[in-house]
PDB file of C-alpha atoms in Angstrom:
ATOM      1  CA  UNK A 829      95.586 117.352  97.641  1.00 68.00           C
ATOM      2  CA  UNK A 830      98.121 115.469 100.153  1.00 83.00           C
ATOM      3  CA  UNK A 831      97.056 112.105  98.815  1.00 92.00           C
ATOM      4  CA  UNK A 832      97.378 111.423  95.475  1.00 94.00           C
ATOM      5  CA  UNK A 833      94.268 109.272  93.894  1.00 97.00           C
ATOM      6  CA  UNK A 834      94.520 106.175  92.302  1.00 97.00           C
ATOM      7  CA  UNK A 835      91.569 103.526  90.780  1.00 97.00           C
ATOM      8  CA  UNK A 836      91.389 100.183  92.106  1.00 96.00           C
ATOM      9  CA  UNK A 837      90.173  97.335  89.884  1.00 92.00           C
ATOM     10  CA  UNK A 838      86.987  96.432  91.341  1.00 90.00           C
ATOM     11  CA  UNK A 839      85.814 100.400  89.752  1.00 91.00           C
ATOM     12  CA  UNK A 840      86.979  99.011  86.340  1.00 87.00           C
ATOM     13  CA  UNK A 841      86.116  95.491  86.357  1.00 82.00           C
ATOM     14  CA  UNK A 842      85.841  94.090  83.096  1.00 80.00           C
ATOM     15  CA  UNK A 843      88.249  96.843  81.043  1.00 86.00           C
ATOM     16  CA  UNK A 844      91.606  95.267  80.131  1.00 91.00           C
ATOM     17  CA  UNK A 845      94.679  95.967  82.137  1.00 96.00           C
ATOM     18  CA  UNK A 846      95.770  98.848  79.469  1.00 96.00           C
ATOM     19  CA  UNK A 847      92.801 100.487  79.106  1.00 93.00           C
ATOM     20  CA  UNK A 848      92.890 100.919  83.191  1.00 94.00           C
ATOM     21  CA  UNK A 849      96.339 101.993  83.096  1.00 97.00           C
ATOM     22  CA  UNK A 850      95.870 104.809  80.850  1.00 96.00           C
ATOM     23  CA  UNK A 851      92.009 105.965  81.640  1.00 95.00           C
ATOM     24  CA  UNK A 852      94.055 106.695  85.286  1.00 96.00           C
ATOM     25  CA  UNK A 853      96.752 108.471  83.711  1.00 97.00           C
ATOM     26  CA  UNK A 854      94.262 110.981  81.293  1.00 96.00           C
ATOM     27  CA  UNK A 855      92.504 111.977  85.257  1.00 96.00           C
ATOM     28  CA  UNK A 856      95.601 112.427  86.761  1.00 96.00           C
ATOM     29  CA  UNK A 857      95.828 109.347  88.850  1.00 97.00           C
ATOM     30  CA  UNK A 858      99.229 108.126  89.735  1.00 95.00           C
ATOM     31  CA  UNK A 859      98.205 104.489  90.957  1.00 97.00           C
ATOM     32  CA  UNK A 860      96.392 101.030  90.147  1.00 97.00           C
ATOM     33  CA  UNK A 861      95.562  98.168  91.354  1.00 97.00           C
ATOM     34  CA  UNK A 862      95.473  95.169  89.239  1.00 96.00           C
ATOM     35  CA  UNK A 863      94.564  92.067  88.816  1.00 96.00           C
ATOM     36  CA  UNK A 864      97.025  89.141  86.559  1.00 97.00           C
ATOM     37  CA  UNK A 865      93.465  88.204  84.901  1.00 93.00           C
ATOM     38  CA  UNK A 866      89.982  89.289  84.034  1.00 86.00           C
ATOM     39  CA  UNK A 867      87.156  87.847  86.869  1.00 73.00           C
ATOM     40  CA  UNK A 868      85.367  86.036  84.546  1.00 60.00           C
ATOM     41  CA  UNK A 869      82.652  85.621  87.121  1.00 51.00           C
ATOM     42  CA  UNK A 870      81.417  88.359  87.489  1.00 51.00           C
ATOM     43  CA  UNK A 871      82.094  90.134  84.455  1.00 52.00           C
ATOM     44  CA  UNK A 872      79.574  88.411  81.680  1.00 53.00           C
ATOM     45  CA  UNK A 873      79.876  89.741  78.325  1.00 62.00           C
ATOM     46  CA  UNK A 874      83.436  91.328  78.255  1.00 73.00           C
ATOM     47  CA  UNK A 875      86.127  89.544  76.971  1.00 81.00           C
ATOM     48  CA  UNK A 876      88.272  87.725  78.684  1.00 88.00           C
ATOM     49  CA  UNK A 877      92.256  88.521  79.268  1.00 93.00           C
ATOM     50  CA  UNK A 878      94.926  87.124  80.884  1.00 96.00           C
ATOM     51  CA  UNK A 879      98.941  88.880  81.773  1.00 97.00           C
ATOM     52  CA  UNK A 880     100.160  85.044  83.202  1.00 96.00           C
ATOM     53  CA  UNK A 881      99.117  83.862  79.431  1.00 96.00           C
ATOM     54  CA  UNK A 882      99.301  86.698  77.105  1.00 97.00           C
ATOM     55  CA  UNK A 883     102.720  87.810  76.404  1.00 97.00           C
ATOM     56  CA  UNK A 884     101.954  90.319  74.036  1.00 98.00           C
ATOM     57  CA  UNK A 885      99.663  91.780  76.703  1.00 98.00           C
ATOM     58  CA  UNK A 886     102.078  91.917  79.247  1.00 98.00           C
ATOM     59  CA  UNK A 887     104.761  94.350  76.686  1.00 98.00           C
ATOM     60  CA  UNK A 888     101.408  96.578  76.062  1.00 98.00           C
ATOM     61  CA  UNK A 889     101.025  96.734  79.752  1.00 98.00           C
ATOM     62  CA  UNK A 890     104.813  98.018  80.434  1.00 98.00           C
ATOM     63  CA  UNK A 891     105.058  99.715  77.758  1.00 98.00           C
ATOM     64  CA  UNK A 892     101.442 102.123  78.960  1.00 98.00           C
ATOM     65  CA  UNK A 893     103.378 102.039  83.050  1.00 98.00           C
ATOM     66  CA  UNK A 894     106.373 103.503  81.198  1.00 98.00           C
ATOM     67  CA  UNK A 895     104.492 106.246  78.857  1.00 98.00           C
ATOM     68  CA  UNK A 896     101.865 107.654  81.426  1.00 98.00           C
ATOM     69  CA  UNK A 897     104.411 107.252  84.662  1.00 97.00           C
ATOM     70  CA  UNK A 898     101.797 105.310  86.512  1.00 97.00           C
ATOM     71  CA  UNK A 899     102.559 102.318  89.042  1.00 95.00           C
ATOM     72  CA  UNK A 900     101.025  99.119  90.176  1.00 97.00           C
ATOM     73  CA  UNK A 901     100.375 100.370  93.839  1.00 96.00           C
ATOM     74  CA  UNK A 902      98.394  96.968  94.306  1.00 97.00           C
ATOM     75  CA  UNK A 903      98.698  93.440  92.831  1.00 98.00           C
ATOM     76  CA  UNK A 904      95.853  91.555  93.115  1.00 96.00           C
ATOM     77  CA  UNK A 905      94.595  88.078  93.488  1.00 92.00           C
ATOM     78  CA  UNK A 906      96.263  86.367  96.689  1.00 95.00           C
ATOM     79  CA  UNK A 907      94.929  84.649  99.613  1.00 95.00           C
ATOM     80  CA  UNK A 908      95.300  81.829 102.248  1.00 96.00           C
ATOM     81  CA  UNK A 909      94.141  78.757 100.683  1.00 94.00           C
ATOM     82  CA  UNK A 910      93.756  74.921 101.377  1.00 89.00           C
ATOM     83  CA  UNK A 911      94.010  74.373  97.563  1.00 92.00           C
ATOM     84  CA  UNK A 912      97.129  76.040  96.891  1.00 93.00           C
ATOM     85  CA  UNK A 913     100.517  76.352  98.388  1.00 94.00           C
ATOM     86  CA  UNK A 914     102.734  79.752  98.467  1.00 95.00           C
ATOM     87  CA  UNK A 915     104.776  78.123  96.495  1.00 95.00           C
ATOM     88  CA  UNK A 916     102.701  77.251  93.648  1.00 96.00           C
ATOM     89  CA  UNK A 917     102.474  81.472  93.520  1.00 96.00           C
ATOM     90  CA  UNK A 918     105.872  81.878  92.411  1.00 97.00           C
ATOM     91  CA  UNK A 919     105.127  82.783  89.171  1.00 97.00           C
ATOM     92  CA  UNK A 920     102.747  85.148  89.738  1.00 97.00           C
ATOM     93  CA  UNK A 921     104.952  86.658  92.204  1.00 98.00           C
ATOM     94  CA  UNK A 922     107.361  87.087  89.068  1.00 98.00           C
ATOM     95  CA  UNK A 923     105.182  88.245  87.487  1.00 98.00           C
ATOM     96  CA  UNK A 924     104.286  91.151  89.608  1.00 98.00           C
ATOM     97  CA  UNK A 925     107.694  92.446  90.212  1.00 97.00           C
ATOM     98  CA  UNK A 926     108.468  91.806  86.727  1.00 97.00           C
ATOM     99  CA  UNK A 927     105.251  94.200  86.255  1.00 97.00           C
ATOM    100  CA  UNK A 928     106.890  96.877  88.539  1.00 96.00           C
ATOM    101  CA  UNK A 929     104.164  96.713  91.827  1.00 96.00           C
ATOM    102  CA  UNK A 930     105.127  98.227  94.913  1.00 91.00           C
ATOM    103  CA  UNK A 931     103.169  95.104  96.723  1.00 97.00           C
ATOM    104  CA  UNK A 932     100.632  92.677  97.073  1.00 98.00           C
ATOM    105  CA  UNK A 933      97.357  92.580  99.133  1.00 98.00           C
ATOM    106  CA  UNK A 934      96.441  89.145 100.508  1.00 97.00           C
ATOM    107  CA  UNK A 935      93.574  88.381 103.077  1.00 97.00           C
ATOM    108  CA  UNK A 936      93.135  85.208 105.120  1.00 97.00           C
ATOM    109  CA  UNK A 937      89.763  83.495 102.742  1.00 94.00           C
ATOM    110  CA  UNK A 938      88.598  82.647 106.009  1.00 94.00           C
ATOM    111  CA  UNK A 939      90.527  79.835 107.275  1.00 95.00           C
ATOM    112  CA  UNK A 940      91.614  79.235 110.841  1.00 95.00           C
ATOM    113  CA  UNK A 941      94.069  81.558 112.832  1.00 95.00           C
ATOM    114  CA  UNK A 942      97.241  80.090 112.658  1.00 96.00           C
ATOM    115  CA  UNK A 943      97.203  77.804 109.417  1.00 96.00           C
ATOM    116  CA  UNK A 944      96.127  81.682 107.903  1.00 96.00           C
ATOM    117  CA  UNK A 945      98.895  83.220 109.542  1.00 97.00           C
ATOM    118  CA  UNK A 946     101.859  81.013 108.545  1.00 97.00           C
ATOM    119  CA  UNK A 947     100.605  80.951 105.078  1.00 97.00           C
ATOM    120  CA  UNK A 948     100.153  84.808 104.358  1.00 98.00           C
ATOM    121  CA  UNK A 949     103.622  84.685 106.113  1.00 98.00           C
ATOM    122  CA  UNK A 950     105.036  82.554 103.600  1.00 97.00           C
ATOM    123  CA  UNK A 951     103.426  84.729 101.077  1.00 98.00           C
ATOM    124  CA  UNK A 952     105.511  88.090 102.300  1.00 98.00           C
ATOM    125  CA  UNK A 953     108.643  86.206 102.633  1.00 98.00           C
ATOM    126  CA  UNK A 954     108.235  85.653  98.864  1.00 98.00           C
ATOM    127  CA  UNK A 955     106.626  88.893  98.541  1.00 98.00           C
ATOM    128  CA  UNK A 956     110.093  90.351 100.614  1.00 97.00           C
ATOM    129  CA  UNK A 957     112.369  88.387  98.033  1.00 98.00           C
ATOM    130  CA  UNK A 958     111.447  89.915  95.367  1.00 97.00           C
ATOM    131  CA  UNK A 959     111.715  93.863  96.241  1.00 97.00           C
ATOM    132  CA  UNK A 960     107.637  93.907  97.397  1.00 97.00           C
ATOM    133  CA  UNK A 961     105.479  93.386 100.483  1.00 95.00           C
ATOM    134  CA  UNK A 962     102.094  91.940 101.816  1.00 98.00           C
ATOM    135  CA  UNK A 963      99.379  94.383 102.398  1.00 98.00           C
ATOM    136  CA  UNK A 964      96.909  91.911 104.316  1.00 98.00           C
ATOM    137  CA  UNK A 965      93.212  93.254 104.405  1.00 97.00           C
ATOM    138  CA  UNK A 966      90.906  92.926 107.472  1.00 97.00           C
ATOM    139  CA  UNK A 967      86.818  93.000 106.987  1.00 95.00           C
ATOM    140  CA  UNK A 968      83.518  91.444 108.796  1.00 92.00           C
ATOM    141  CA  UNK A 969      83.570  88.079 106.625  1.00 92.00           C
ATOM    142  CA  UNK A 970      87.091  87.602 106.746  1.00 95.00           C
ATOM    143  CA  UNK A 971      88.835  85.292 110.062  1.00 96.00           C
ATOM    144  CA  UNK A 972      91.030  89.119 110.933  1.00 96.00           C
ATOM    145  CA  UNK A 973      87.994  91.205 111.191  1.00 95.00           C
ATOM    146  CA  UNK A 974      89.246  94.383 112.526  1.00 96.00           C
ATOM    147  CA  UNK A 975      92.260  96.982 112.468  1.00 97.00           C
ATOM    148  CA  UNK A 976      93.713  95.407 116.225  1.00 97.00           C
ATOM    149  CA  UNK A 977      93.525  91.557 114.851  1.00 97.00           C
ATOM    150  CA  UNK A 978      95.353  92.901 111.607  1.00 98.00           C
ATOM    151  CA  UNK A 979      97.641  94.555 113.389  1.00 97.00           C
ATOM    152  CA  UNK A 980      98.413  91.818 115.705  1.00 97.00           C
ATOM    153  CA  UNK A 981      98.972  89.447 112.520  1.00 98.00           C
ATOM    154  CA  UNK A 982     101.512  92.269 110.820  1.00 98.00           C
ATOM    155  CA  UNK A 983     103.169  92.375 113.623  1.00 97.00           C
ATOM    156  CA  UNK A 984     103.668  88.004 114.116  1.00 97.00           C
ATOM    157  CA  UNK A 985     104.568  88.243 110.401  1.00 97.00           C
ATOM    158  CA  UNK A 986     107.108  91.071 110.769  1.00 97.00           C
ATOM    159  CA  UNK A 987     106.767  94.401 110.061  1.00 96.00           C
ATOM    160  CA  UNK A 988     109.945  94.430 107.625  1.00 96.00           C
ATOM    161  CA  UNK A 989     107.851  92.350 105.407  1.00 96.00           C
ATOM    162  CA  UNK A 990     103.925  93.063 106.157  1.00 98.00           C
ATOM    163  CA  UNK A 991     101.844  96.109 106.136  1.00 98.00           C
ATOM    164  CA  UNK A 992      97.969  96.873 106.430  1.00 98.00           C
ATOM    165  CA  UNK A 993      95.558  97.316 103.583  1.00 98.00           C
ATOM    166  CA  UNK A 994      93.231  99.736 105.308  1.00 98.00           C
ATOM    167  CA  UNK A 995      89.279  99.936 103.164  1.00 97.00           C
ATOM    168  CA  UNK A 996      87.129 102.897 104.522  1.00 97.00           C
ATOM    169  CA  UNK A 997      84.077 100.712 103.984  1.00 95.00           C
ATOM    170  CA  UNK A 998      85.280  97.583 106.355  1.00 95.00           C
ATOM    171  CA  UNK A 999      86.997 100.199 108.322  1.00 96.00           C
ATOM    172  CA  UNK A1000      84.231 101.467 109.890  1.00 95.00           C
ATOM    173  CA  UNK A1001      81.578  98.533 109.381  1.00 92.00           C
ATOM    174  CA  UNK A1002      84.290  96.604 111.812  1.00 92.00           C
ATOM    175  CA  UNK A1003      84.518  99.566 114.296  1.00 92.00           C
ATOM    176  CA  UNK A1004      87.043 101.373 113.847  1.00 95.00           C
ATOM    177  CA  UNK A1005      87.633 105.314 114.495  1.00 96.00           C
ATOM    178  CA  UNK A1006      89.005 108.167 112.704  1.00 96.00           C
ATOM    179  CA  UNK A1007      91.336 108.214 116.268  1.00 96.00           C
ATOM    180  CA  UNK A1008      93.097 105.259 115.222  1.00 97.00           C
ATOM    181  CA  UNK A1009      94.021 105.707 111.973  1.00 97.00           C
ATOM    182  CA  UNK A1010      95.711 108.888 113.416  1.00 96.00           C
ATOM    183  CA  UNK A1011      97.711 107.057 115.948  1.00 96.00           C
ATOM    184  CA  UNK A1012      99.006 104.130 113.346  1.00 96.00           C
ATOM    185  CA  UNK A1013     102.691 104.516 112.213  1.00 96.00           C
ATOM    186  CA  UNK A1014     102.745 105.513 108.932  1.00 96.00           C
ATOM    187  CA  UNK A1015     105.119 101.897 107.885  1.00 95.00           C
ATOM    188  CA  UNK A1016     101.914  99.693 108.992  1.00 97.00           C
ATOM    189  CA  UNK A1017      99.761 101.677 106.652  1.00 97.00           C
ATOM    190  CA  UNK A1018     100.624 100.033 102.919  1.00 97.00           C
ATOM    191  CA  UNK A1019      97.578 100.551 101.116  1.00 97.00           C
ATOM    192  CA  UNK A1020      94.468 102.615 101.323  1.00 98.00           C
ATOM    193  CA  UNK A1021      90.830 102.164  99.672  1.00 98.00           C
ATOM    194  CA  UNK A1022      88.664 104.791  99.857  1.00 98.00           C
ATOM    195  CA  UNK A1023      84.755 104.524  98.889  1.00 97.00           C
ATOM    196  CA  UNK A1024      81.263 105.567 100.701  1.00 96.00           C
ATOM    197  CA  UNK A1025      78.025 103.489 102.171  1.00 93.00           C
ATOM    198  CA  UNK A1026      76.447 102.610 104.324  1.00 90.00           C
ATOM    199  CA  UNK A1027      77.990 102.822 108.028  1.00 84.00           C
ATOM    200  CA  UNK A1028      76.243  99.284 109.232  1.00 72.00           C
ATOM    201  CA  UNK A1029      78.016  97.319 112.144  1.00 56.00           C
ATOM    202  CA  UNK A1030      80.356  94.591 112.166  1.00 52.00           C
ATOM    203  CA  UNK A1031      77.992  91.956 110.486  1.00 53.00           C
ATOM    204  CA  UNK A1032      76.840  94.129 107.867  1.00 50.00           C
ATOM    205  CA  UNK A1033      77.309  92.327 104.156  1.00 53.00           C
ATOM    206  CA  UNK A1034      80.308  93.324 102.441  1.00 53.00           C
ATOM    207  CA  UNK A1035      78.825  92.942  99.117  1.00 61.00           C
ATOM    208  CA  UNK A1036      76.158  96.194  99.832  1.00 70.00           C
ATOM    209  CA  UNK A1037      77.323  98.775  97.197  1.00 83.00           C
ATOM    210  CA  UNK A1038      80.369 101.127  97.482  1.00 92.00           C
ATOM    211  CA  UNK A1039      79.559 104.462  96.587  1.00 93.00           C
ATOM    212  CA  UNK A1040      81.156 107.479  95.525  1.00 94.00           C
ATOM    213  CA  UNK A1041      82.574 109.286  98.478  1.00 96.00           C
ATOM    214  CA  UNK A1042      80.153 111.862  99.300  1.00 95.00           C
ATOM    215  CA  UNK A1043      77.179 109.679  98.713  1.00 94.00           C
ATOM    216  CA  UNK A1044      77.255 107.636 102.102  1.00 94.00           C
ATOM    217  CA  UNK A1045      77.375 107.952 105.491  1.00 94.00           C
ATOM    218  CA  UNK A1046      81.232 107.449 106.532  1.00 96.00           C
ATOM    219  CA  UNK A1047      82.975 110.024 107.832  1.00 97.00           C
ATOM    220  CA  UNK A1048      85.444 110.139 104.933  1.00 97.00           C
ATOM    221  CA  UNK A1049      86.738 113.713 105.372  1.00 96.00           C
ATOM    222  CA  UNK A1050      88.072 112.842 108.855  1.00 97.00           C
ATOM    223  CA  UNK A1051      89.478 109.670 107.189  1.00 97.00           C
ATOM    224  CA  UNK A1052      91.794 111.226 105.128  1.00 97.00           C
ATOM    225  CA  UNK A1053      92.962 113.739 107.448  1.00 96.00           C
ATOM    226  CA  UNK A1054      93.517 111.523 109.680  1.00 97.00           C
ATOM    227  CA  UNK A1055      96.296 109.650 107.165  1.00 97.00           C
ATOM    228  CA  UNK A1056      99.892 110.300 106.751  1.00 95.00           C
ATOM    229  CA  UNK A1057     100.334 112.623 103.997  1.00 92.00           C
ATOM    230  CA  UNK A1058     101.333 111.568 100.712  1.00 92.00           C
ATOM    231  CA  UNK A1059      99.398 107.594 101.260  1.00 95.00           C
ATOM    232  CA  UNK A1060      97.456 107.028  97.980  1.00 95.00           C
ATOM    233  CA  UNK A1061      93.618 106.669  97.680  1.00 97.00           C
ATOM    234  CA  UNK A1062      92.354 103.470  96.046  1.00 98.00           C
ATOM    235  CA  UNK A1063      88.962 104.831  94.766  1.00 97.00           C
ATOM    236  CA  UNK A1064      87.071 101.556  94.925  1.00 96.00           C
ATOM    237  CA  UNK A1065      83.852 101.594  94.370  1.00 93.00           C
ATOM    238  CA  UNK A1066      80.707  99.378  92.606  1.00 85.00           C
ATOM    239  CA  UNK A1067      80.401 100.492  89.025  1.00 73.00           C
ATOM    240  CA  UNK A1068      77.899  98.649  86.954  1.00 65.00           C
ATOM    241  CA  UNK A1069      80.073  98.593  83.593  1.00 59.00           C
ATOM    242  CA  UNK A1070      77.458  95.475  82.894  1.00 54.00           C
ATOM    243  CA  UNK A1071      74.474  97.634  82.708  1.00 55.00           C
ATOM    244  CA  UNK A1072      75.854 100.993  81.296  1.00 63.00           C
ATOM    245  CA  UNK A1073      78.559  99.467  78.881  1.00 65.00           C
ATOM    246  CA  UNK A1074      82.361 100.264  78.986  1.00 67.00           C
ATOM    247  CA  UNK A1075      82.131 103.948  76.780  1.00 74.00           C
ATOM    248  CA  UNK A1076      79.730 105.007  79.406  1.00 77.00           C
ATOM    249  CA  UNK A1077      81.140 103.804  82.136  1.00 78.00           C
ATOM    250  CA  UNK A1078      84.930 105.618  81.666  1.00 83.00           C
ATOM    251  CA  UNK A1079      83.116 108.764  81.715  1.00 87.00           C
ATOM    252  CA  UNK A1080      81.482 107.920  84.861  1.00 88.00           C
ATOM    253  CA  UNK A1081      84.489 107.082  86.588  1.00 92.00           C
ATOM    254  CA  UNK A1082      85.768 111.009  84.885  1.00 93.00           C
ATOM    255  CA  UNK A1083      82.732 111.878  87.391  1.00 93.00           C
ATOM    256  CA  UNK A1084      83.471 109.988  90.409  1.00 95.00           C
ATOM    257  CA  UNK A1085      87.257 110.735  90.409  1.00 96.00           C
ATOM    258  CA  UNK A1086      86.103 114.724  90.463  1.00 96.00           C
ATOM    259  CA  UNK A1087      83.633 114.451  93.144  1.00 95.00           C
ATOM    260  CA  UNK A1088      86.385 112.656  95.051  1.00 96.00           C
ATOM    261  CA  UNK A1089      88.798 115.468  94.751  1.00 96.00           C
ATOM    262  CA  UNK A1090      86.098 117.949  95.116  1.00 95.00           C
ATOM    263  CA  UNK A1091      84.878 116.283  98.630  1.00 94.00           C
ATOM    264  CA  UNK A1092      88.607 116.249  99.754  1.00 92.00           C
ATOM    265  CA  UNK A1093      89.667 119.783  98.620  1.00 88.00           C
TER     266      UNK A1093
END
């Protein structure tokens, strides 16, 4: 394949950093996304964990990047906010870099234009500092709804320091088209997620479910041809580990990372 796979968190929500890490590496993924803690919300019944407080975690978590030759493609967890600063992210920005990611995805939370835009800008100076970038995220609920307005904010933030996190699913339920993504420069293009569902419009929900590519109606195929070769596929899709337990459900993602590959042979 010209794009190497890799599993975002959302398709692994509520197993522990290591577990991820190394359930990627035995189905030869080369890339995760990750989160500094478990989402306790949403994840009932599994236990909790946390890389800012655990320091025994985080040495577990090195030490299973530096025996399976996986990377962080993704750190997770930013966003504009009125309730905290850039600056009170330093430490998770250490964090990350100490952790080895390539960069960070942020998305505006919905707050106005500009106070959005100088913030996230904050964010990838910091991001910048420390060896990483800002892969901002566009979708229908979010204040940059579509591939134009993110590219307009990348671009007032500085390319040097910004890039786009592009997810097939808000992709097209914003309006976007396979003719696009082939004219973006490769640079803007820092992160990809890749799942199916339903095509919608621009107000569909954003929680409907993400399927397996190949189960849904986007035109993934012309998707990922229309990439630069060698950009890495986030599979991200709705796996309810809650309901099938987490045994079950690392043999289900075994499943869904074939039928990816098999649908993009």
């Amino acid at each position: 394949m010209p794009h190497p796979l890799g599993i975002e968190s959302r398709t692994l929500a509520g197993m522990g950093p290591v577990q991820h890490i190394r359930l990627a590496a035995e189905l030869g993924c080369t890339r995760v996304s990750l989160g500094l803690e478990q989402q306790r919300d949403s994840q009932a019944g599994y236990p909790a964990w946390s890389l800012r407080e655990d320091a025994a975690l985080r040495r577990e978590v090195k030490a299973a990047l530096a025996d399976t030759g996986i990377c962080i493609k993704l750190g997770e967890g930013l966003a504009a906010s009125d309730m905290i600063t850039p600056a009170d992210r330093a430490a998770d920005f250490d964090l990350f870099a100490e952790l080895g990611a390539k960069r960070l995805g942020a998305h505006d939370n919905g707050l106005e234009r500009d106070r959005a835009r100088d913030q996230l800008a904050e964010l990838a100076t910091m991001a910048q500092a420390r060896g990483m970038d800002l892969s901002i995220i566009f979708a229908p609920v979010l204040t940059t709804r579509s591939l134009g307005e993110a590219l307009d904010l990348v671009r007032e933030i500085g390319e040097d320091k910004a890039s786009l996190t592009i997810d097939s699913l808000y992709f097209f339920r914003t309006g976007g088209s396979v003719r696009q993504i082939a004219e973006l420069d490769s640079a803007l293009i820092g992160h990809v997620r890749i799942c199916d569902g339903a095509l919608g419009d621009g107000e569909s929900d954003t929680r409907s479910p993400r399927l397996i590519p190949g189960e849904g109606e986007l035109p993934l195929r012309e998707f990922v041809d229309a990439l630069p070769r060698g950009k890495t596929l986030g599979i991200d899709v709705t796996l309810p580990q809650a309901a099938i337990g987490v045994d079950a459900a690392r043999d289900y993602v075994g499943e869904i990372v074939a039928r990816t590959r098999a649908l993009l042979a």
